[in-house]
Amino acid sequence: MNQQTIFDYTIHLADNALVIAQRNSEWCGHGPVLEQDIALTNISLDLLGQARSLYQYAASIRNKMNGNDQATEDTLAYLRDAREFRNCLLMELPNGDWGQTILRQFFFSVYQYNLYQYLQRSSDNTLSAIAEKSLKEVTYHQRWSSEWVIRLGDGTEESHRRMQNAVHELWMFTGELTTPAGYELEAARENIGVDPASLKAAWSQTIAEVFQEATLDVPATGWMQTGGKEGRHTEHLGYILAEMQFLQRTYPDSKW
Amino acid sequence: MTPETDISVQQTWSLLEAVTDPEVPVLSVLDLGIVRDVQVKGREAHIVITPTYSGCPAMDVISMNIRLQLLQHGFEKVIISQVLSPAWTTDWMSEAGKEKLKAYGIAPPNPTQQVCHTKLFADNEAVQCPHCNSWNTRRISEFGSTACKALYQCNDCREPFDYFKCH
């Protein structure tokens, strides 16, 4: 197996988790009610933990390829530029209102839930262990975000309108989740990773079920934005990195 | 224990009994069930731990405290490594640990894995109030002050309390 492929695949999973964790954590102290502010912050923490495990593994692969020990979880998170990030565009979008943040988490949690179920059976022992561990956490995330999509969608006139607006804002970014990049196909061929196209039916079915209960319309499938998995991002990622990486860029190797 | 005698694996486990969770200080790392293996070679200890939750910030402090405890009690080298699989479950928590949690005011985890489903708006788990022992309680939030806890309130004595959720 090509080590570069495992590295790219692992980095993609890590970047998804890190970027959405960073976005969600912007709500810390700003949530509409205390309990749900804490819930979203807890979810961020779980995702950050998953990202750490994945970056640690990616760093070990890179070091093996380069024959040194220069890469760490921190250099991967803090010292790469936007073009090197492999997260889906959905993760980096601004939070919008609370409903839009919940909806993005819902789209992602349903995807992660399906992905990790298969990744548990990866022939790569580290990835399968991370998937097994993360799946328990993601089960909570999926349930929590589904219930909130339903509460808000089938709530007041205003919450319904806002949720339906959020669906229209985010829908064109959902296709990328299940559109495979080259390294995903290669990883799937070697039984290291999962071809995300194979998750599409299960993902769509859960979305349709929850939307029906939430009285939200599933948009007709139109043009889907892609590019994030190959490093072509929206303008928003640069701003996230500017904030997240500032300290390490300005004061290299500073410690907490 | 004098530095001249070798430390047994059994003694090492006993030393770990004194290392507690910084966020729930009544629980030792053994009560939590996060120490998965202990190996001793002369003055060198190799400890394998597993995290409760992927992002649990207590894990770094726990590792440091394990290291300090062993270095203070005769070890010269302590290697701590982490495993993720099999994934930690609250079923590994000791019965003594569950008693200590309850006495501390935190409802201990229920034994069965009732959380691992995606069914929506399911009935809350029956959780016993650690203060008045009533089962008439309700969940306020699935996520509490730390990743491992949910927030509940007792409908009888009205006290809010943390529930160490089963995982």
Tab-separated table of C-alpha atoms in Angstrom:
chain	number	residue	atom	x	y	z
A	1	MET	CA	0.000	0.000	0.000
A	2	ASN	CA	1.243	3.432	-0.966
A	3	GLN	CA	2.031	5.291	2.267
A	4	GLN	CA	1.127	8.598	0.635
A	5	THR	CA	-2.400	7.307	0.061
A	6	ILE	CA	-2.860	6.324	3.719
A	7	PHE	CA	-1.454	9.700	4.715
A	8	ASP	CA	-3.820	11.626	2.414
A	9	TYR	CA	-6.795	9.560	3.504
A	10	THR	CA	-6.017	10.002	7.217
A	11	ILE	CA	-5.354	13.717	6.831
A	12	HIS	CA	-8.695	14.125	5.056
A	13	LEU	CA	-10.535	12.480	7.969
A	14	ALA	CA	-8.565	14.547	10.479
A	15	ASP	CA	-9.121	17.852	8.667
A	16	ASN	CA	-12.886	17.266	8.511
A	17	ALA	CA	-13.001	16.700	12.267
A	18	LEU	CA	-10.677	19.588	13.142
A	19	VAL	CA	-12.283	22.245	10.961
A	20	ILE	CA	-15.855	21.559	12.068
A	21	ALA	CA	-14.682	21.341	15.701
A	22	GLN	CA	-13.053	24.752	15.320
A	23	ARG	CA	-16.220	26.185	13.754
A	24	ASN	CA	-18.531	24.720	16.401
A	25	SER	CA	-16.320	25.975	19.195
A	26	GLU	CA	-16.985	29.544	18.010
A	27	TRP	CA	-20.367	29.064	19.722
A	28	CYS	CA	-18.731	28.491	23.107
A	29	GLY	CA	-20.296	31.047	25.430
A	30	HIS	CA	-22.680	32.268	22.703
A	31	GLY	CA	-25.232	29.421	22.461
A	32	PRO	CA	-28.929	30.287	22.713
A	33	VAL	CA	-29.322	28.290	25.949
A	34	LEU	CA	-26.637	27.133	28.336
A	35	GLU	CA	-27.307	23.386	28.099
A	36	GLN	CA	-27.136	23.345	24.308
A	37	ASP	CA	-24.089	25.610	24.256
A	38	ILE	CA	-22.425	22.970	26.460
A	39	ALA	CA	-23.710	20.170	24.241
A	40	LEU	CA	-22.184	21.690	21.109
A	41	THR	CA	-18.929	22.407	22.932
A	42	ASN	CA	-18.816	18.781	24.098
A	43	ILE	CA	-19.298	17.661	20.519
A	44	SER	CA	-16.445	19.948	19.451
A	45	LEU	CA	-14.242	18.351	22.070
A	46	ASP	CA	-15.070	14.834	20.875
A	47	LEU	CA	-14.274	15.842	17.289
A	48	LEU	CA	-11.052	17.530	18.333
A	49	GLY	CA	-10.063	14.331	20.148
A	50	GLN	CA	-10.785	12.287	17.030
A	51	ALA	CA	-8.741	14.748	14.970
A	52	ARG	CA	-5.818	14.380	17.392
A	53	SER	CA	-5.778	10.581	17.078
A	54	LEU	CA	-5.869	10.890	13.291
A	55	TYR	CA	-3.155	13.567	13.118
A	56	GLN	CA	-0.905	11.531	15.412
A	57	TYR	CA	-1.264	8.603	13.045
A	58	ALA	CA	-0.723	10.771	9.963
A	59	ALA	CA	2.405	12.260	11.556
A	60	SER	CA	3.809	8.777	12.204
A	61	ILE	CA	3.240	7.857	8.536
A	62	ARG	CA	4.893	11.027	7.266
A	63	ASN	CA	7.874	10.494	9.549
A	64	LYS	CA	8.235	6.933	8.330
A	65	MET	CA	8.188	8.170	4.718
A	66	ASN	CA	10.683	10.949	5.387
A	67	GLY	CA	12.911	8.983	7.740
A	68	ASN	CA	12.767	11.648	10.450
A	69	ASP	CA	10.550	12.679	13.321
A	70	GLN	CA	9.708	16.241	12.322
A	71	ALA	CA	5.960	15.825	11.852
A	72	THR	CA	3.693	15.906	14.898
A	73	GLU	CA	-0.028	16.320	15.392
A	74	ASP	CA	0.685	20.006	16.017
A	75	THR	CA	2.770	20.676	12.899
A	76	LEU	CA	0.002	19.095	10.820
A	77	ALA	CA	-2.737	21.176	12.410
A	78	TYR	CA	-0.873	24.466	12.787
A	79	LEU	CA	1.724	24.656	10.043
A	80	ARG	CA	-0.055	23.626	6.855
A	81	ASP	CA	-1.602	26.164	4.501
A	82	ALA	CA	-5.135	26.086	3.141
A	83	ARG	CA	-4.199	24.293	-0.092
A	84	GLU	CA	-2.876	21.372	1.943
A	85	PHE	CA	-6.114	20.932	3.904
A	86	ARG	CA	-8.333	18.111	2.658
A	87	ASN	CA	-11.587	18.814	4.505
A	88	CYS	CA	-14.930	19.027	2.740
A	89	LEU	CA	-16.129	22.572	2.040
A	90	LEU	CA	-19.152	22.019	4.308
A	91	MET	CA	-16.950	22.036	7.435
A	92	GLU	CA	-15.400	25.451	6.794
A	93	LEU	CA	-18.576	27.417	6.032
A	94	PRO	CA	-19.441	30.182	8.498
A	95	ASN	CA	-21.792	29.074	11.272
A	96	GLY	CA	-24.779	31.163	10.176
A	97	ASP	CA	-27.520	31.059	12.792
A	98	TRP	CA	-27.916	28.302	15.384
A	99	GLY	CA	-30.189	26.319	13.070
A	100	GLN	CA	-27.598	26.327	10.305
A	101	THR	CA	-24.889	25.137	12.688
A	102	ILE	CA	-27.160	22.325	13.941
A	103	LEU	CA	-28.008	21.324	10.387
A	104	ARG	CA	-24.344	21.184	9.338
A	105	GLN	CA	-23.566	19.020	12.372
A	106	PHE	CA	-26.499	16.771	11.472
A	107	PHE	CA	-25.326	16.317	7.863
A	108	PHE	CA	-21.816	15.539	9.087
A	109	SER	CA	-22.801	13.277	11.996
A	110	VAL	CA	-24.980	11.082	9.782
A	111	TYR	CA	-22.052	10.836	7.360
A	112	GLN	CA	-19.547	10.037	10.138
A	113	TYR	CA	-21.875	7.492	11.708
A	114	ASN	CA	-22.099	5.542	8.464
A	115	LEU	CA	-18.418	5.989	7.646
A	116	TYR	CA	-17.125	4.762	11.008
A	117	GLN	CA	-19.333	1.695	10.929
A	118	TYR	CA	-17.445	0.532	7.848
A	119	LEU	CA	-14.071	1.941	8.836
A	120	GLN	CA	-14.178	-0.232	11.981
A	121	ARG	CA	-13.491	-3.103	9.596
A	122	SER	CA	-10.500	-1.416	7.946
A	123	SER	CA	-7.485	-3.654	7.441
A	124	ASP	CA	-5.464	-0.804	8.955
A	125	ASN	CA	-5.464	-1.449	12.713
A	126	THR	CA	-5.018	2.171	13.756
A	127	LEU	CA	-7.839	3.468	11.575
A	128	SER	CA	-10.171	0.685	12.687
A	129	ALA	CA	-9.418	1.423	16.355
A	130	ILE	CA	-10.049	5.150	15.886
A	131	ALA	CA	-13.321	4.352	14.099
A	132	GLU	CA	-14.454	1.960	16.821
A	133	LYS	CA	-13.707	4.529	19.524
A	134	SER	CA	-15.249	7.463	17.634
A	135	LEU	CA	-18.422	5.661	16.637
A	136	LYS	CA	-19.672	5.646	20.235
A	137	GLU	CA	-19.265	9.413	20.416
A	138	VAL	CA	-20.742	10.050	16.991
A	139	THR	CA	-23.849	8.052	17.941
A	140	TYR	CA	-24.583	10.738	20.525
A	141	HIS	CA	-23.876	13.503	18.009
A	142	GLN	CA	-26.209	12.050	15.430
A	143	ARG	CA	-29.037	11.589	17.907
A	144	TRP	CA	-28.637	15.051	19.403
A	145	SER	CA	-28.427	16.861	16.055
A	146	SER	CA	-31.336	14.860	14.566
A	147	GLU	CA	-33.578	15.739	17.489
A	148	TRP	CA	-32.727	19.415	17.159
A	149	VAL	CA	-33.350	19.451	13.414
A	150	ILE	CA	-36.800	18.027	14.170
A	151	ARG	CA	-37.525	20.403	17.073
A	152	LEU	CA	-36.558	23.450	15.046
A	153	GLY	CA	-38.002	22.302	11.717
A	154	ASP	CA	-41.304	21.316	13.269
A	155	GLY	CA	-41.218	24.142	15.805
A	156	THR	CA	-42.435	27.697	15.421
A	157	GLU	CA	-43.041	29.503	12.174
A	158	GLU	CA	-39.746	31.333	12.575
A	159	SER	CA	-37.664	28.266	13.496
A	160	HIS	CA	-39.161	26.371	10.550
A	161	ARG	CA	-38.360	29.202	8.155
A	162	ARG	CA	-34.808	29.453	9.439
A	163	MET	CA	-34.234	25.706	9.138
A	164	GLN	CA	-35.580	25.625	5.604
A	165	ASN	CA	-33.293	28.558	4.739
A	166	ALA	CA	-30.375	26.664	6.258
A	167	VAL	CA	-31.210	23.649	4.086
A	168	HIS	CA	-31.062	25.868	0.989
A	169	GLU	CA	-27.782	27.433	2.116
A	170	LEU	CA	-26.003	24.155	2.851
A	171	TRP	CA	-27.484	21.649	0.436
A	172	MET	CA	-25.064	22.296	-2.432
A	173	PHE	CA	-22.187	21.436	-0.062
A	174	THR	CA	-23.532	18.021	0.973
A	175	GLY	CA	-22.691	16.221	-2.272
A	176	GLU	CA	-18.975	16.404	-1.601
A	177	LEU	CA	-19.318	14.172	1.474
A	178	THR	CA	-20.129	11.171	-0.692
A	179	THR	CA	-18.149	12.131	-3.831
A	180	PRO	CA	-14.891	10.188	-3.611
A	181	ALA	CA	-11.478	11.762	-4.078
A	182	GLY	CA	-8.706	9.743	-5.697
A	183	TYR	CA	-7.096	8.776	-2.410
A	184	GLU	CA	-10.433	7.585	-1.024
A	185	LEU	CA	-10.926	5.259	-3.974
A	186	GLU	CA	-7.375	3.944	-3.646
A	187	ALA	CA	-7.773	3.460	0.114
A	188	ALA	CA	-11.076	1.668	-0.462
A	189	ARG	CA	-9.502	-0.644	-3.061
A	190	GLU	CA	-6.937	-1.736	-0.469
A	191	ASN	CA	-9.655	-2.127	2.183
A	192	ILE	CA	-7.946	0.598	4.234
A	193	GLY	CA	-10.682	3.155	3.749
A	194	VAL	CA	-14.293	3.436	2.644
A	195	ASP	CA	-15.560	4.619	-0.739
A	196	PRO	CA	-17.903	7.396	0.410
A	197	ALA	CA	-20.168	6.869	-2.606
A	198	SER	CA	-21.175	3.585	-0.978
A	199	LEU	CA	-22.504	5.564	2.015
A	200	LYS	CA	-24.748	7.794	-0.047
A	201	ALA	CA	-27.909	5.668	0.060
A	202	ALA	CA	-27.842	5.255	3.843
A	203	TRP	CA	-27.004	8.941	4.322
A	204	SER	CA	-29.844	10.094	2.039
A	205	GLN	CA	-32.316	7.800	3.736
A	206	THR	CA	-31.609	9.146	7.230
A	207	ILE	CA	-31.740	12.722	5.963
A	208	ALA	CA	-35.109	12.045	4.289
A	209	GLU	CA	-36.565	10.403	7.416
A	210	VAL	CA	-35.504	13.185	9.751
A	211	PHE	CA	-36.552	15.912	7.302
A	212	GLN	CA	-39.964	14.340	6.958
A	213	GLU	CA	-40.478	14.432	10.702
A	214	ALA	CA	-39.077	17.954	10.771
A	215	THR	CA	-41.502	19.032	8.003
A	216	LEU	CA	-38.530	20.182	5.913
A	217	ASP	CA	-38.303	19.753	2.162
A	218	VAL	CA	-35.418	17.752	0.761
A	219	PRO	CA	-34.154	19.854	-2.167
A	220	ALA	CA	-34.052	18.373	-5.629
A	221	THR	CA	-30.456	17.388	-6.233
A	222	GLY	CA	-28.832	20.180	-8.166
A	223	TRP	CA	-25.292	21.394	-8.688
A	224	MET	CA	-22.959	20.211	-5.941
A	225	GLN	CA	-19.838	22.126	-4.925
A	226	THR	CA	-16.632	20.121	-4.607
A	227	GLY	CA	-12.911	20.780	-4.341
A	228	GLY	CA	-12.143	20.786	-0.615
A	229	LYS	CA	-10.964	17.201	-0.627
A	230	GLU	CA	-8.344	18.204	-3.213
A	231	GLY	CA	-7.331	21.375	-1.428
A	232	ARG	CA	-9.439	23.874	-3.408
A	233	HIS	CA	-11.305	25.722	-0.672
A	234	THR	CA	-13.731	28.560	-0.178
A	235	GLU	CA	-12.349	31.887	1.019
A	236	HIS	CA	-13.563	31.006	4.520
A	237	LEU	CA	-10.885	28.436	5.354
A	238	GLY	CA	-8.092	31.013	5.271
A	239	TYR	CA	-9.796	33.035	7.990
A	240	ILE	CA	-10.203	29.953	10.196
A	241	LEU	CA	-6.531	29.096	9.811
A	242	ALA	CA	-5.486	32.703	10.428
A	243	GLU	CA	-7.164	32.564	13.815
A	244	MET	CA	-6.303	28.982	14.695
A	245	GLN	CA	-2.663	29.054	13.561
A	246	PHE	CA	-1.726	32.595	14.565
A	247	LEU	CA	0.018	31.703	17.808
A	248	GLN	CA	2.191	28.908	16.386
A	249	ARG	CA	3.078	30.963	13.315
A	250	THR	CA	3.995	34.047	15.318
A	251	TYR	CA	5.699	32.317	18.226
A	252	PRO	CA	7.008	29.066	16.718
A	253	ASP	CA	7.103	26.084	19.081
A	254	SER	CA	5.492	28.007	21.930
A	255	LYS	CA	3.992	25.717	24.525
A	256	TRP	CA	0.739	26.068	26.460
B	1	MET	CA	9.499	-0.248	49.795
B	2	THR	CA	13.267	0.097	49.577
B	3	PRO	CA	15.017	0.905	46.323
B	4	GLU	CA	17.045	-2.302	46.584
B	5	THR	CA	14.152	-4.689	46.058
B	6	ASP	CA	12.389	-5.168	42.767
B	7	ILE	CA	8.841	-3.925	42.466
B	8	SER	CA	6.292	-6.540	41.524
B	9	VAL	CA	3.508	-6.103	39.005
B	10	GLN	CA	1.024	-6.512	41.843
B	11	GLN	CA	2.681	-3.727	43.829
B	12	THR	CA	2.610	-1.526	40.750
B	13	TRP	CA	-1.131	-2.016	40.377
B	14	SER	CA	-1.485	-1.043	44.054
B	15	LEU	CA	0.529	2.131	43.444
B	16	LEU	CA	-1.854	3.082	40.652
B	17	GLU	CA	-4.770	2.866	43.092
B	18	ALA	CA	-3.585	6.228	44.448
B	19	VAL	CA	-3.755	7.986	41.060
B	20	THR	CA	-7.117	9.687	40.689
B	21	ASP	CA	-9.137	11.293	37.920
B	22	PRO	CA	-8.519	15.075	38.220
B	23	GLU	CA	-12.129	15.816	37.267
B	24	VAL	CA	-13.744	13.183	39.484
B	25	PRO	CA	-11.204	12.917	42.308
B	26	VAL	CA	-13.011	10.124	44.168
B	27	LEU	CA	-12.277	7.729	41.309
B	28	SER	CA	-8.899	6.101	40.864
B	29	VAL	CA	-7.642	5.219	37.403
B	30	LEU	CA	-8.321	1.582	38.335
B	31	ASP	CA	-11.932	2.345	39.322
B	32	LEU	CA	-12.373	3.980	35.917
B	33	GLY	CA	-11.044	0.918	34.151
B	34	ILE	CA	-8.672	2.888	31.949
B	35	VAL	CA	-5.470	1.012	32.883
B	36	ARG	CA	-5.357	-1.864	30.432
B	37	ASP	CA	-1.958	-3.402	31.119
B	38	VAL	CA	0.972	-3.147	33.510
B	39	GLN	CA	4.390	-4.615	32.789
B	40	VAL	CA	7.458	-4.335	34.948
B	41	LYS	CA	11.063	-5.004	33.970
B	42	GLY	CA	13.451	-4.230	36.802
B	43	ARG	CA	13.074	-0.511	37.487
B	44	GLU	CA	11.118	0.112	34.301
B	45	ALA	CA	7.320	0.183	34.125
B	46	HIS	CA	5.240	0.027	30.979
B	47	ILE	CA	1.661	1.165	31.544
B	48	VAL	CA	-1.043	0.938	28.867
B	49	ILE	CA	-4.035	3.226	29.254
B	50	THR	CA	-7.107	3.895	27.140
B	51	PRO	CA	-8.986	7.210	26.983
B	52	THR	CA	-12.569	7.479	28.199
B	53	TYR	CA	-13.545	9.881	25.399
B	54	SER	CA	-11.346	10.829	22.418
B	55	GLY	CA	-11.113	14.440	23.520
B	56	CYS	CA	-10.972	13.937	27.292
B	57	PRO	CA	-8.600	16.680	28.498
B	58	ALA	CA	-7.936	14.779	31.738
B	59	MET	CA	-5.920	12.094	29.940
B	60	ASP	CA	-2.717	14.169	29.752
B	61	VAL	CA	-2.907	14.997	33.453
B	62	ILE	CA	-3.657	11.355	34.288
B	63	SER	CA	-0.593	10.219	32.320
B	64	MET	CA	1.570	12.739	34.153
B	65	ASN	CA	0.206	11.682	37.545
B	66	ILE	CA	0.826	7.999	36.800
B	67	ARG	CA	4.389	8.845	35.825
B	68	LEU	CA	5.000	10.927	38.972
B	69	GLN	CA	3.475	8.309	41.267
B	70	LEU	CA	5.664	5.535	39.884
B	71	LEU	CA	8.843	7.634	39.789
B	72	GLN	CA	8.285	8.626	43.407
B	73	HIS	CA	7.984	4.989	44.415
B	74	GLY	CA	11.158	3.513	43.075
B	75	PHE	CA	10.810	3.304	39.313
B	76	GLU	CA	13.509	4.877	37.189
B	77	LYS	CA	11.736	4.784	33.870
B	78	VAL	CA	8.023	4.895	33.117
B	79	ILE	CA	6.651	4.355	29.624
B	80	ILE	CA	2.983	5.127	29.115
B	81	SER	CA	1.271	4.190	25.895
B	82	GLN	CA	-2.301	4.575	24.758
B	83	VAL	CA	-4.581	2.052	23.054
B	84	LEU	CA	-7.960	2.836	21.519
B	85	SER	CA	-9.253	-0.671	20.881
B	86	PRO	CA	-11.175	-2.256	22.490
B	87	ALA	CA	-12.923	1.050	23.103
B	88	TRP	CA	-13.426	2.011	26.746
B	89	THR	CA	-16.844	1.337	28.199
B	90	THR	CA	-18.399	2.285	31.525
B	91	ASP	CA	-18.947	-1.458	32.044
B	92	TRP	CA	-15.258	-1.533	33.002
B	93	MET	CA	-15.874	0.735	35.968
B	94	SER	CA	-15.454	-1.134	39.265
B	95	GLU	CA	-18.398	-1.674	41.609
B	96	ALA	CA	-16.389	0.110	44.325
B	97	GLY	CA	-15.963	3.015	41.920
B	98	LYS	CA	-19.712	3.186	41.304
B	99	GLU	CA	-20.348	3.308	45.066
B	100	LYS	CA	-17.792	6.093	45.456
B	101	LEU	CA	-19.378	8.074	42.626
B	102	LYS	CA	-22.795	7.856	44.222
B	103	ALA	CA	-21.472	8.928	47.621
B	104	TYR	CA	-19.828	11.881	45.837
B	105	GLY	CA	-23.212	12.958	44.407
B	106	ILE	CA	-22.797	11.681	40.841
B	107	ALA	CA	-25.204	8.988	39.642
B	108	PRO	CA	-23.094	6.007	38.501
B	109	PRO	CA	-23.484	4.612	34.980
B	110	ASN	CA	-26.194	2.045	34.339
B	111	PRO	CA	-24.776	-1.365	33.445
B	112	THR	CA	-26.328	-1.894	30.033
B	113	GLN	CA	-25.374	-0.111	26.855
B	114	GLN	CA	-28.614	1.746	26.406
B	115	VAL	CA	-27.037	4.669	24.594
B	116	CYS	CA	-25.643	2.990	21.526
B	117	HIS	CA	-28.613	3.498	19.267
B	118	THR	CA	-29.813	6.324	17.066
B	119	LYS	CA	-33.488	6.123	17.970
B	120	LEU	CA	-34.809	9.643	18.382
B	121	PHE	CA	-36.678	11.015	21.371
B	122	ALA	CA	-36.387	7.646	23.074
B	123	ASP	CA	-37.481	7.355	26.696
B	124	ASN	CA	-34.861	8.540	29.108
B	125	GLU	CA	-32.895	5.922	30.944
B	126	ALA	CA	-34.095	5.313	34.473
B	127	VAL	CA	-31.425	6.996	36.553
B	128	GLN	CA	-31.471	6.934	40.333
B	129	CYS	CA	-31.045	10.205	42.224
B	130	PRO	CA	-27.780	9.954	44.189
B	131	HIS	CA	-29.220	12.186	46.922
B	132	CYS	CA	-32.632	10.723	47.802
B	133	ASN	CA	-32.525	7.424	45.828
B	134	SER	CA	-35.714	8.241	43.916
B	135	TRP	CA	-36.029	6.813	40.418
B	136	ASN	CA	-38.383	9.636	39.490
B	137	THR	CA	-35.812	11.750	37.656
B	138	ARG	CA	-35.569	13.469	34.303
B	139	ARG	CA	-32.811	14.296	31.880
B	140	ILE	CA	-32.125	17.987	31.385
B	141	SER	CA	-29.325	17.589	28.867
B	142	GLU	CA	-27.497	14.674	27.316
B	143	PHE	CA	-24.255	16.635	27.620
B	144	GLY	CA	-23.026	17.877	30.983
B	145	SER	CA	-20.039	19.566	32.593
B	146	THR	CA	-17.616	17.022	31.120
B	147	ALA	CA	-17.817	14.698	28.121
B	148	CYS	CA	-18.604	11.698	30.329
B	149	LYS	CA	-21.604	13.178	32.126
B	150	ALA	CA	-25.224	14.113	31.427
B	151	LEU	CA	-27.309	16.556	33.438
B	152	TYR	CA	-30.339	15.249	35.337
B	153	GLN	CA	-32.785	16.548	37.897
B	154	CYS	CA	-34.708	14.642	40.570
B	155	ASN	CA	-38.471	15.197	40.390
B	156	ASP	CA	-38.872	14.351	44.083
B	157	CYS	CA	-36.095	16.132	45.980
B	158	ARG	CA	-35.656	18.635	43.096
B	159	GLU	CA	-31.851	18.447	43.245
B	160	PRO	CA	-30.038	18.646	39.929
B	161	PHE	CA	-27.253	16.085	39.582
B	162	ASP	CA	-24.680	14.718	37.165
B	163	TYR	CA	-25.112	11.264	35.681
B	164	PHE	CA	-21.976	9.439	34.558
B	165	LYS	CA	-23.559	8.308	31.305
B	166	CYS	CA	-23.086	4.787	30.116
B	167	HIS	CA	-20.818	4.562	27.144
